[in-house]
Amino acid sequence: MGWSFKLHGGLAAGLGTALLVLAGLTWLPGTLHLSASGWPTAAIFALLFPIFIAALVRVFLRRADRHDMWLAFRCLPGKVEVALGALVLSGVTLLTVSGVGVGNVQAAEMKEGRYFVFDTTPYKRGTVEVSRSQYLDVLESDQRSMFAIPGVLFVGAAYFALTAGELRRAELGAWK
């Protein structure tokens, strides 16, 4: 596998790991103050789209089906397979548990000392005032989702990049 595939996959896996750790930190008491400003979200998505799209392009250029991709993934070192699997599993677990806790509310905000959330319950859609404790629960859930979803996508980009590298290595080996 070429160094660019390793660099691409390593960068994506590292960013995904960092975001999943931040998502896990939202379970600790208190809120993360990273999401108070808009720059973390902008930085996450500014990095996510080029890395993820480039990984997808690399896989599409290999013209491999799911079976070939799975075989190429199985050719990766065992520690890499386990690490990617653990990251995906932890991300999916974070998202699943996060979605169960707060119900049909999201987008916590504070205006003039009062706490509001957006209720997505059918026939009751709209902004409602809530207590501070419910506001903090929704805020933590929003932060968890804000970090976990891109984290899982970064791990997916690592999978695609490393798999494409193995497919490329196999193609080059077949021609020698």
PDB file of C-alpha atoms in Angstrom:
ATOM      1  CA  MET A   1       0.000   0.000   0.000  1.00  0.00           C
ATOM      2  CA  GLY A   2       1.309   3.425  -0.899  1.00  0.00           C
ATOM      3  CA  TRP A   3       2.168   6.057   1.665  1.00  0.00           C
ATOM      4  CA  SER A   4      -0.645   8.370   0.511  1.00  0.00           C
ATOM      5  CA  PHE A   5      -3.254   5.727   1.347  1.00  0.00           C
ATOM      6  CA  LYS A   6      -1.681   5.214   4.775  1.00  0.00           C
ATOM      7  CA  LEU A   7      -1.525   8.951   5.412  1.00  0.00           C
ATOM      8  CA  HIS A   8      -5.118   9.450   4.255  1.00  0.00           C
ATOM      9  CA  GLY A   9      -6.419   6.545   6.329  1.00  0.00           C
ATOM     10  CA  GLY A  10      -4.354   7.507   9.375  1.00  0.00           C
ATOM     11  CA  LEU A  11      -5.490  11.121   9.267  1.00  0.00           C
ATOM     12  CA  ALA A  12      -9.129  10.090   8.944  1.00  0.00           C
ATOM     13  CA  ALA A  13      -8.830   7.514  11.732  1.00  0.00           C
ATOM     14  CA  GLY A  14      -7.056  10.004  14.001  1.00  0.00           C
ATOM     15  CA  LEU A  15      -9.667  12.700  13.476  1.00  0.00           C
ATOM     16  CA  GLY A  16     -12.450  10.152  13.961  1.00  0.00           C
ATOM     17  CA  THR A  17     -10.864   8.950  17.196  1.00  0.00           C
ATOM     18  CA  ALA A  18     -10.530  12.508  18.506  1.00  0.00           C
ATOM     19  CA  LEU A  19     -14.168  13.280  17.754  1.00  0.00           C
ATOM     20  CA  LEU A  20     -15.405  10.044  19.309  1.00  0.00           C
ATOM     21  CA  VAL A  21     -13.377  10.797  22.447  1.00  0.00           C
ATOM     22  CA  LEU A  22     -14.968  14.263  22.582  1.00  0.00           C
ATOM     23  CA  ALA A  23     -18.383  12.648  22.137  1.00  0.00           C
ATOM     24  CA  GLY A  24     -17.598  10.291  24.998  1.00  0.00           C
ATOM     25  CA  LEU A  25     -16.524  13.215  27.180  1.00  0.00           C
ATOM     26  CA  THR A  26     -20.043  14.613  26.955  1.00  0.00           C
ATOM     27  CA  TRP A  27     -21.103  11.848  29.375  1.00  0.00           C
ATOM     28  CA  LEU A  28     -19.024  13.475  32.103  1.00  0.00           C
ATOM     29  CA  PRO A  29     -20.748  16.056  34.318  1.00  0.00           C
ATOM     30  CA  GLY A  30     -20.899  19.536  32.822  1.00  0.00           C
ATOM     31  CA  THR A  31     -20.886  20.618  29.217  1.00  0.00           C
ATOM     32  CA  LEU A  32     -18.035  20.969  26.775  1.00  0.00           C
ATOM     33  CA  HIS A  33     -17.488  24.610  25.965  1.00  0.00           C
ATOM     34  CA  LEU A  34     -16.121  23.774  22.515  1.00  0.00           C
ATOM     35  CA  SER A  35     -19.490  24.021  20.849  1.00  0.00           C
ATOM     36  CA  ALA A  36     -20.322  27.431  22.310  1.00  0.00           C
ATOM     37  CA  SER A  37     -18.478  29.066  19.439  1.00  0.00           C
ATOM     38  CA  GLY A  38     -19.079  28.022  15.866  1.00  0.00           C
ATOM     39  CA  TRP A  39     -15.482  27.315  14.867  1.00  0.00           C
ATOM     40  CA  PRO A  40     -15.306  23.629  15.958  1.00  0.00           C
ATOM     41  CA  THR A  41     -18.314  22.733  13.834  1.00  0.00           C
ATOM     42  CA  ALA A  42     -16.946  24.672  10.877  1.00  0.00           C
ATOM     43  CA  ALA A  43     -13.525  23.034  11.260  1.00  0.00           C
ATOM     44  CA  ILE A  44     -15.027  19.560  11.534  1.00  0.00           C
ATOM     45  CA  PHE A  45     -17.053  19.912   8.362  1.00  0.00           C
ATOM     46  CA  ALA A  46     -14.287  21.737   6.490  1.00  0.00           C
ATOM     47  CA  LEU A  47     -12.087  18.688   7.078  1.00  0.00           C
ATOM     48  CA  LEU A  48     -14.783  16.028   6.827  1.00  0.00           C
ATOM     49  CA  PHE A  49     -16.024  16.653   3.314  1.00  0.00           C
ATOM     50  CA  PRO A  50     -12.690  16.667   1.453  1.00  0.00           C
ATOM     51  CA  ILE A  51     -11.355  13.670   3.389  1.00  0.00           C
ATOM     52  CA  PHE A  52     -14.539  11.619   3.021  1.00  0.00           C
ATOM     53  CA  ILE A  53     -15.103  12.495  -0.649  1.00  0.00           C
ATOM     54  CA  ALA A  54     -11.454  11.735  -1.485  1.00  0.00           C
ATOM     55  CA  ALA A  55     -11.761   8.335   0.210  1.00  0.00           C
ATOM     56  CA  LEU A  56     -14.927   7.546  -1.755  1.00  0.00           C
ATOM     57  CA  VAL A  57     -13.261   8.617  -4.999  1.00  0.00           C
ATOM     58  CA  ARG A  58     -10.298   6.351  -4.245  1.00  0.00           C
ATOM     59  CA  VAL A  59     -12.627   3.380  -3.750  1.00  0.00           C
ATOM     60  CA  PHE A  60     -14.673   4.166  -6.868  1.00  0.00           C
ATOM     61  CA  LEU A  61     -11.487   4.371  -8.941  1.00  0.00           C
ATOM     62  CA  ARG A  62     -10.690   0.800  -7.898  1.00  0.00           C
ATOM     63  CA  ARG A  63     -14.095  -0.346  -9.263  1.00  0.00           C
ATOM     64  CA  ALA A  64     -14.464  -2.911  -6.511  1.00  0.00           C
ATOM     65  CA  ASP A  65     -17.639  -4.458  -5.207  1.00  0.00           C
ATOM     66  CA  ARG A  66     -18.427  -5.058  -1.540  1.00  0.00           C
ATOM     67  CA  HIS A  67     -16.919  -8.536  -1.566  1.00  0.00           C
ATOM     68  CA  ASP A  68     -13.592  -7.294  -2.946  1.00  0.00           C
ATOM     69  CA  MET A  69     -13.575  -4.461  -0.432  1.00  0.00           C
ATOM     70  CA  TRP A  70     -14.168  -6.905   2.417  1.00  0.00           C
ATOM     71  CA  LEU A  71     -11.331  -9.127   1.205  1.00  0.00           C
ATOM     72  CA  ALA A  72      -9.043  -6.105   0.947  1.00  0.00           C
ATOM     73  CA  PHE A  73     -10.036  -5.028   4.461  1.00  0.00           C
ATOM     74  CA  ARG A  74      -9.201  -8.513   5.717  1.00  0.00           C
ATOM     75  CA  CYS A  75      -5.690  -8.080   4.257  1.00  0.00           C
ATOM     76  CA  LEU A  76      -5.026  -5.147   6.580  1.00  0.00           C
ATOM     77  CA  PRO A  77      -3.039  -5.875   9.744  1.00  0.00           C
ATOM     78  CA  GLY A  78      -5.168  -7.305  12.531  1.00  0.00           C
ATOM     79  CA  LYS A  79      -4.579  -4.342  14.845  1.00  0.00           C
ATOM     80  CA  VAL A  80      -5.891  -1.950  12.190  1.00  0.00           C
ATOM     81  CA  GLU A  81      -8.983  -4.114  11.640  1.00  0.00           C
ATOM     82  CA  VAL A  82      -9.695  -4.264  15.369  1.00  0.00           C
ATOM     83  CA  ALA A  83      -9.108  -0.530  15.838  1.00  0.00           C
ATOM     84  CA  LEU A  84     -11.457   0.439  13.001  1.00  0.00           C
ATOM     85  CA  GLY A  85     -14.078  -2.039  14.204  1.00  0.00           C
ATOM     86  CA  ALA A  86     -13.861  -0.740  17.770  1.00  0.00           C
ATOM     87  CA  LEU A  87     -14.145   2.858  16.595  1.00  0.00           C
ATOM     88  CA  VAL A  88     -17.225   2.129  14.488  1.00  0.00           C
ATOM     89  CA  LEU A  89     -18.814   0.143  17.304  1.00  0.00           C
ATOM     90  CA  SER A  90     -18.163   2.880  19.862  1.00  0.00           C
ATOM     91  CA  GLY A  91     -19.512   5.565  17.511  1.00  0.00           C
ATOM     92  CA  VAL A  92     -22.683   3.651  16.761  1.00  0.00           C
ATOM     93  CA  THR A  93     -23.150   2.923  20.471  1.00  0.00           C
ATOM     94  CA  LEU A  94     -22.719   6.608  21.334  1.00  0.00           C
ATOM     95  CA  LEU A  95     -25.273   7.605  18.714  1.00  0.00           C
ATOM     96  CA  THR A  96     -27.774   4.949  19.743  1.00  0.00           C
ATOM     97  CA  VAL A  97     -27.590   5.708  23.457  1.00  0.00           C
ATOM     98  CA  SER A  98     -27.601   9.446  22.778  1.00  0.00           C
ATOM     99  CA  GLY A  99     -30.798   9.288  20.757  1.00  0.00           C
ATOM    100  CA  VAL A 100     -32.684   7.362  23.405  1.00  0.00           C
ATOM    101  CA  GLY A 101     -32.088   9.713  26.343  1.00  0.00           C
ATOM    102  CA  VAL A 102     -33.781  13.003  25.494  1.00  0.00           C
ATOM    103  CA  GLY A 103     -36.761  12.014  23.385  1.00  0.00           C
ATOM    104  CA  ASN A 104     -38.059  14.278  20.624  1.00  0.00           C
ATOM    105  CA  VAL A 105     -36.272  17.487  21.566  1.00  0.00           C
ATOM    106  CA  GLN A 106     -33.173  19.093  20.092  1.00  0.00           C
ATOM    107  CA  ALA A 107     -31.456  22.420  19.410  1.00  0.00           C
ATOM    108  CA  ALA A 108     -31.104  23.702  22.964  1.00  0.00           C
ATOM    109  CA  GLU A 109     -30.684  27.461  23.261  1.00  0.00           C
ATOM    110  CA  MET A 110     -30.813  30.097  25.955  1.00  0.00           C
ATOM    111  CA  LYS A 111     -32.510  33.476  25.448  1.00  0.00           C
ATOM    112  CA  GLU A 112     -32.708  36.157  28.107  1.00  0.00           C
ATOM    113  CA  GLY A 113     -32.040  33.684  30.925  1.00  0.00           C
ATOM    114  CA  ARG A 114     -34.753  31.258  29.771  1.00  0.00           C
ATOM    115  CA  TYR A 115     -34.135  27.812  28.289  1.00  0.00           C
ATOM    116  CA  PHE A 116     -35.706  26.618  25.047  1.00  0.00           C
ATOM    117  CA  VAL A 117     -35.571  23.466  22.936  1.00  0.00           C
ATOM    118  CA  PHE A 118     -37.162  22.518  19.653  1.00  0.00           C
ATOM    119  CA  ASP A 119     -39.783  19.792  20.086  1.00  0.00           C
ATOM    120  CA  THR A 120     -40.120  17.495  17.046  1.00  0.00           C
ATOM    121  CA  THR A 121     -43.106  15.531  18.342  1.00  0.00           C
ATOM    122  CA  PRO A 122     -45.712  15.175  15.566  1.00  0.00           C
ATOM    123  CA  TYR A 123     -48.532  17.719  15.879  1.00  0.00           C
ATOM    124  CA  LYS A 124     -46.557  19.575  18.584  1.00  0.00           C
ATOM    125  CA  ARG A 125     -43.610  20.871  16.545  1.00  0.00           C
ATOM    126  CA  GLY A 126     -42.141  24.082  17.791  1.00  0.00           C
ATOM    127  CA  THR A 127     -39.962  25.773  20.344  1.00  0.00           C
ATOM    128  CA  VAL A 128     -40.881  25.100  23.964  1.00  0.00           C
ATOM    129  CA  GLU A 129     -39.517  26.419  27.240  1.00  0.00           C
ATOM    130  CA  VAL A 130     -37.896  23.816  29.491  1.00  0.00           C
ATOM    131  CA  SER A 131     -36.136  23.603  32.843  1.00  0.00           C
ATOM    132  CA  ARG A 132     -32.386  24.134  33.150  1.00  0.00           C
ATOM    133  CA  SER A 133     -31.740  20.429  33.793  1.00  0.00           C
ATOM    134  CA  GLN A 134     -33.650  19.371  30.661  1.00  0.00           C
ATOM    135  CA  TYR A 135     -31.871  22.109  28.715  1.00  0.00           C
ATOM    136  CA  LEU A 136     -28.482  20.729  29.834  1.00  0.00           C
ATOM    137  CA  ASP A 137     -29.520  17.173  28.904  1.00  0.00           C
ATOM    138  CA  VAL A 138     -30.526  18.278  25.410  1.00  0.00           C
ATOM    139  CA  LEU A 139     -27.371  20.371  25.051  1.00  0.00           C
ATOM    140  CA  GLU A 140     -25.172  17.394  25.955  1.00  0.00           C
ATOM    141  CA  SER A 141     -27.080  15.155  23.550  1.00  0.00           C
ATOM    142  CA  ASP A 142     -26.663  17.715  20.764  1.00  0.00           C
ATOM    143  CA  GLN A 143     -22.944  17.948  21.479  1.00  0.00           C
ATOM    144  CA  ARG A 144     -22.644  14.164  21.511  1.00  0.00           C
ATOM    145  CA  SER A 145     -24.294  13.953  18.103  1.00  0.00           C
ATOM    146  CA  MET A 146     -22.235  16.867  16.779  1.00  0.00           C
ATOM    147  CA  PHE A 147     -19.038  14.958  17.577  1.00  0.00           C
ATOM    148  CA  ALA A 148     -20.119  11.337  17.076  1.00  0.00           C
ATOM    149  CA  ILE A 149     -21.680  11.580  13.592  1.00  0.00           C
ATOM    150  CA  PRO A 150     -18.629  13.157  11.921  1.00  0.00           C
ATOM    151  CA  GLY A 151     -16.415  10.840  13.989  1.00  0.00           C
ATOM    152  CA  VAL A 152     -18.099   7.777  12.519  1.00  0.00           C
ATOM    153  CA  LEU A 153     -17.863   9.311   9.039  1.00  0.00           C
ATOM    154  CA  PHE A 154     -14.128   9.923   9.521  1.00  0.00           C
ATOM    155  CA  VAL A 155     -13.691   6.286  10.569  1.00  0.00           C
ATOM    156  CA  GLY A 156     -15.636   5.268   7.460  1.00  0.00           C
ATOM    157  CA  ALA A 157     -13.275   7.408   5.379  1.00  0.00           C
ATOM    158  CA  ALA A 158     -10.323   5.606   7.003  1.00  0.00           C
ATOM    159  CA  TYR A 159     -11.893   2.268   6.079  1.00  0.00           C
ATOM    160  CA  PHE A 160     -12.406   3.359   2.474  1.00  0.00           C
ATOM    161  CA  ALA A 161      -8.912   4.849   2.117  1.00  0.00           C
ATOM    162  CA  LEU A 162      -7.108   1.857   3.618  1.00  0.00           C
ATOM    163  CA  THR A 163      -9.241  -0.600   1.662  1.00  0.00           C
ATOM    164  CA  ALA A 164      -8.555   1.297  -1.554  1.00  0.00           C
ATOM    165  CA  GLY A 165      -4.841   1.124  -0.747  1.00  0.00           C
ATOM    166  CA  GLU A 166      -5.009  -2.640  -0.335  1.00  0.00           C
ATOM    167  CA  LEU A 167      -6.966  -2.964  -3.574  1.00  0.00           C
ATOM    168  CA  ARG A 168      -4.351  -0.833  -5.328  1.00  0.00           C
ATOM    169  CA  ARG A 169      -1.570  -3.003  -3.902  1.00  0.00           C
ATOM    170  CA  ALA A 170      -3.367  -6.120  -5.122  1.00  0.00           C
ATOM    171  CA  GLU A 171      -3.823  -4.621  -8.603  1.00  0.00           C
ATOM    172  CA  LEU A 172      -0.143  -3.704  -8.840  1.00  0.00           C
ATOM    173  CA  GLY A 173       0.854  -7.167  -7.608  1.00  0.00           C
ATOM    174  CA  ALA A 174      -1.268  -8.810 -10.296  1.00  0.00           C
ATOM    175  CA  TRP A 175       0.594  -6.931 -13.050  1.00  0.00           C
ATOM    176  CA  LYS A 176       4.092  -7.846 -11.846  1.00  0.00           C
TER     177      LYS A 176
END
